[in-house]
Coordinates of C-alpha atoms and ligand atoms in Angstrom, one line a residue:
X1 CA 0.0 0.0 0.0
X2 CA 2.9 2.3 -0.7
X3 CA 2.8 5.9 -2.1
X4 CA 5.4 8.3 -3.5
X5 CA 4.5 12.0 -3.3
X6 CA 7.7 13.7 -4.3
X7 CA 8.1 13.4 -8.1
X8 CA 9.4 16.0 -10.5
X9 CA 8.7 16.8 -14.1
X10 CA 10.9 18.1 -16.9
X11 CA 9.6 21.7 -16.3
X12 CA 12.2 22.2 -13.6
X13 CA 15.0 21.8 -16.1
X14 CA 16.8 19.0 -14.2
X15 CA 14.4 16.1 -14.4
X16 CA 13.7 13.7 -17.3
X17 CA 10.6 11.8 -18.3
X18 CA 7.0 12.9 -18.9
X19 CA 4.4 12.5 -16.0
X20 CA 3.0 9.4 -17.8
X21 CA 6.4 7.7 -17.6
X22 CA 6.4 8.3 -13.8
X23 CA 2.9 6.8 -13.6
X24 CA 3.9 3.7 -15.5
X25 CA 7.0 3.3 -13.3
X26 CA 4.9 3.7 -10.2
X27 CA 2.4 1.1 -11.3
X28 CA 5.4 -1.2 -12.1
X29 CA 6.7 -0.6 -8.6
X30 CA 3.3 -1.5 -7.1
X31 CA 2.6 1.9 -5.6
X32 CA -1.2 2.5 -4.9
X33 CA -1.0 6.3 -5.2
X34 CA 1.5 9.0 -6.3
X35 CA 1.8 12.7 -6.4
X36 CA 3.7 15.2 -8.5
X37 CA 5.5 18.1 -6.7
X38 CA 7.8 20.0 -9.0
X39 CA 9.9 22.9 -7.8
X40 CA 7.7 26.0 -7.4
X41 CA 7.9 29.1 -9.6
X42 CA 9.3 32.2 -8.0
X43 CA 7.9 35.7 -8.8
X44 CA 11.0 36.3 -11.0
X45 CA 13.5 34.1 -12.7
X46 CA 15.3 33.1 -9.5
X47 CA 17.7 30.3 -10.5
X48 CA 18.0 27.7 -13.2
X49 CA 16.3 24.7 -11.5
X50 CA 12.6 25.6 -11.4
X51 CA 9.7 26.3 -13.8
X52 CA 9.6 29.9 -15.1
X53 CA 7.2 32.3 -13.4
X54 CA 4.6 31.9 -16.2
X55 CA 4.8 28.1 -16.4
X56 CA 2.5 27.2 -13.5
X57 CA -0.6 26.7 -15.8
X58 CA 1.5 24.4 -18.0
X59 CA 2.5 22.4 -15.0
X60 CA -1.1 22.0 -13.8
X61 CA -2.2 21.0 -17.3
X62 CA 0.5 18.3 -17.5
X63 CA -0.7 16.7 -14.3
X64 CA -4.3 17.0 -15.4
X65 CA -3.4 15.2 -18.6
X66 CA -1.8 12.3 -16.7
X67 CA -4.9 12.1 -14.4
X68 CA -7.1 12.0 -17.6
X69 CA -4.9 9.3 -19.1
X70 CA -5.0 7.1 -16.0
X71 CA -8.5 7.7 -14.5
X72 CA -8.3 4.6 -12.3
X73 CA -5.1 5.5 -10.7
X74 CA -4.8 8.1 -7.9
X75 CA -2.5 10.9 -9.0
X76 CA -2.2 13.7 -6.5
X77 CA -1.3 17.3 -7.3
X78 CA 1.5 18.9 -5.2
X79 CA 4.2 21.5 -5.3
X80 CA 7.7 21.6 -3.7
X81 CA 8.0 25.1 -2.4
X82 CA 11.2 26.7 -1.3
X83 CA 11.0 28.3 2.1
X84 CA 12.9 31.6 1.8
X85 CA 12.3 34.2 4.5
X86 CA 10.6 37.2 2.9
X87 CA 8.8 35.0 0.4
X88 CA 6.2 33.5 2.7
X89 CA 3.6 35.7 1.0
X90 CA 4.5 34.2 -2.3
X91 CA 3.8 30.7 -0.9
X92 CA 0.4 31.9 0.3
X93 CA -0.2 33.2 -3.2
X94 CA 0.8 29.9 -4.8
X95 CA -1.5 28.0 -2.3
X96 CA -4.5 29.8 -3.9
X97 CA -3.5 29.0 -7.5
X98 CA -4.7 25.4 -7.6
X99 CA -6.7 22.8 -5.8
X100 CA -3.5 21.3 -4.3
X101 CA -3.5 17.9 -2.5
X102 CA -0.4 19.1 -0.6
X103 CA 2.4 21.6 -0.5
X104 CA 5.9 20.5 0.4
X105 CA 8.2 22.8 2.2
X106 CA 11.9 22.6 1.5
X107 CA 15.0 24.5 2.6
X108 CA 17.6 24.7 -0.2
X109 CA 18.6 28.4 0.3
X110 CA 20.5 29.1 3.5
X111 CA 21.3 32.6 2.3
X112 CA 19.6 34.5 -0.5
X113 CA 22.5 33.4 -2.9
X114 CA 23.4 30.0 -1.6
X115 CA 21.3 26.9 -2.4
X116 CA 23.3 24.6 -0.1
X117 CA 22.6 21.4 -2.2
X118 CA 23.9 23.0 -5.4
X119 CA 27.3 21.5 -6.5
X120 CA 28.0 24.9 -8.2
X121 CA 28.7 26.3 -4.7
X122 CA 30.8 23.4 -3.3
X123 CA 33.8 25.7 -2.8
X124 CA 31.9 27.6 -0.1
X125 CA 32.1 24.6 2.2
X126 CA 35.9 25.3 2.4
X127 CA 35.4 29.0 3.2
X128 CA 33.2 28.7 6.4
X129 CA 33.1 26.3 9.3
X130 CA 30.8 23.3 8.7
X131 CA 29.1 24.0 12.0
X132 CA 28.0 27.4 10.9
X133 CA 26.6 26.1 7.6
X134 CA 24.6 23.4 9.4
X135 CA 23.4 25.9 12.0
X136 CA 22.2 28.2 9.2
X137 CA 20.4 25.3 7.5
X138 CA 18.6 24.1 10.7
X139 CA 17.7 27.7 11.8
X140 CA 16.0 28.2 8.4
X141 CA 14.3 24.8 8.6
X142 CA 12.9 25.7 12.1
X143 CA 11.6 28.9 10.8
X144 CA 9.9 27.0 7.9
X145 CA 8.2 24.7 10.4
X146 CA 7.0 27.6 12.5
X147 CA 5.5 29.2 9.4
X148 CA 2.9 26.4 9.2
X149 CA 2.6 27.0 5.4
X150 CA 3.2 23.4 4.3
X151 CA 1.7 19.9 4.6
X152 CA 5.0 18.1 5.0
X153 CA 8.6 19.0 5.1
X154 CA 11.2 17.7 2.6
X155 CA 14.5 15.9 3.2
X156 CA 15.1 17.1 6.8
X157 CA 18.9 16.9 6.8
X158 CA 19.6 17.7 3.2
X159 CA 22.6 19.8 4.3
X160 CA 24.6 16.5 4.7
X161 CA 24.2 15.8 0.9
X162 CA 27.9 16.1 0.0
X163 CA 29.1 14.4 3.1
X164 CA 30.1 17.4 5.2
X165 CA 29.4 16.8 8.8
X166 CA 30.2 18.7 12.0
X167 CA 32.1 16.8 14.8
X168 CA 30.4 15.0 17.6
X169 CA 26.7 14.4 18.5
X170 CA 24.6 16.0 15.8
X171 CA 21.4 16.1 17.9
X172 CA 22.4 19.7 18.9
X173 CA 21.4 20.7 15.4
X174 CA 18.1 18.8 14.9
X175 CA 16.7 18.8 18.5
X176 CA 15.3 22.4 18.4
X177 CA 13.9 21.7 14.9
X178 CA 12.1 18.6 16.1
X179 CA 10.7 20.3 19.1
X180 CA 9.2 22.9 16.8
X181 CA 7.9 20.2 14.5
X182 CA 6.2 18.4 17.4
X183 CA 4.6 21.6 18.6
X184 CA 3.4 22.6 15.1
X185 CA 2.1 19.1 14.3
X186 CA 4.3 19.0 11.3
X187 CA 4.9 15.9 9.1
X188 CA 8.4 15.0 8.1
X189 CA 9.6 13.4 4.9
X190 CA 11.8 10.3 4.9
X191 CA 13.6 10.6 1.6
X192 CA 15.6 7.9 -0.2
X193 CA 17.2 10.6 -2.4
X194 CA 20.1 10.8 0.0
X195 CA 21.1 7.2 -1.1
X196 CA 21.7 8.6 -4.6
X197 CA 24.0 11.4 -3.4
X198 CA 27.6 11.5 -2.0
X199 CA 26.4 11.0 1.6
X200 CA 24.8 7.6 0.6
X201 CA 22.3 7.8 3.4
X202 CA 18.5 8.3 3.8
X203 CA 17.3 11.8 4.8
X204 CA 17.0 12.0 7.8
X205 CA 19.7 9.9 9.6
X206 CA 18.6 7.1 11.9
X207 CA 19.4 9.0 15.1
X208 CA 17.4 12.0 13.8
X209 CA 14.5 9.7 12.9
X210 CA 14.6 8.0 16.4
X211 CA 14.4 11.5 17.9
X212 CA 11.4 12.3 15.6
X213 CA 9.6 9.1 16.6
X214 CA 10.2 9.9 20.3
X215 CA 8.2 13.1 19.7
X216 CA 5.5 11.3 17.8
X217 CA 6.2 13.3 14.6
X218 CA 4.4 11.7 11.7
X219 CA 6.3 10.8 8.5
X220 CA 5.8 10.2 4.8
X221 CA 8.2 8.1 2.7
X222 CA 9.2 9.6 -0.8
X223 CA 11.9 9.2 -3.4
X224 CA 12.3 12.8 -4.8
X225 CA 12.4 11.2 -8.2
X226 CA 13.9 13.3 -11.0
X227 CA 13.6 10.4 -13.5
X228 CA 11.0 7.6 -13.9
X229 CA 13.6 5.0 -12.8
X230 CA 13.9 6.7 -9.4
X231 CA 10.2 6.3 -8.5
X232 CA 10.0 4.3 -5.2
X233 CA 13.8 4.2 -5.2
X234 CA 15.1 1.8 -2.5
X235 CA 11.8 1.9 -0.7
X236 CA 12.4 -1.4 1.0
X237 CA 15.4 0.1 2.9
X238 CA 13.3 3.1 3.9
X239 CA 10.3 1.0 5.2
X240 CA 12.8 -1.3 7.1
X241 CA 14.4 1.8 8.7
X242 CA 11.1 3.4 9.8
X243 CA 9.8 0.1 11.2
X244 CA 13.0 -0.5 13.1
X245 CA 12.7 2.9 14.6
X246 CA 9.2 2.1 15.7
X247 CA 6.9 3.7 13.2
X248 CA 3.7 1.8 12.3
X249 CA 2.0 4.5 10.1
X250 CA 2.8 6.8 7.2
X251 CA 0.7 9.7 6.0
X252 CA -1.4 10.1 2.9
X253 CA -2.5 13.4 1.5
X254 CA -5.6 14.7 -0.3
X255 CA -6.9 18.2 -0.6
X256 CA -4.4 19.4 2.0
X257 CA -5.6 16.9 4.6
X258 CA -3.2 14.3 6.0
X259 CA -4.5 10.9 7.0
X260 CA -2.4 8.1 8.7
X261 CA -2.3 4.7 7.1
X262 CA -0.8 1.6 8.7
X263 CA 2.4 0.2 7.3
X264 CA 1.8 -3.4 6.2
Ligands
ZN1 ZN1 15.1 19.0 -8.0
ZN2 ZN1 12.4 17.5 -4.9

């Protein structure tokens, strides 16, 4: 009874495969339900990895086309929105532009110019202490949680993507964020995308997930697929991990309502 709600489309400029190819891959993988969530447009051309400001109607139409082509298969409509302080109003604007099943919140930008997962900026990791970079990431993530703008929150420790880690116990970074998530009733994503990156580890780490479970924070398991072959990527590993940690449920999303479903 698995789902995958974090799938991209070629509109973002760094994903391949039409929506129908993702649907076919999902059916092949035995998923009962999927959802698309491409990177949100910004008010102006912001960077080179999202749809242009005027392409939102095109995105909505491409998902509607897939829904029409596969009427007996549940295809949800979502959007992965960057949380950038000062653009909260833009997220509220986007929330009104379609009948979304969910909005995903994501932190990529830790300063207005630095998307921390972008290999273009790898040199910056040598110019600043890793501790400071992690702190900036988790501070922004905590602000995102407190904004309550989103239905679930993507790849919680994305900042580890290239394998840079501070010394010692990392719980000092994620504890305040998890406390905020528990208080806000937020849902966290468990993402297998990290297994495809240098860090070769699920987002979030096991310790992080244990701490989330202790706070009863609900989860959703996704692949962040940027190609049809990545749909449900290494889901067996993710389901094993969350079960070992103690989770018995994952969340489903429809019309911006989250519903828990038992893990088989
Ligand atoms: Zn992407
Ligand atoms: Zn994504």
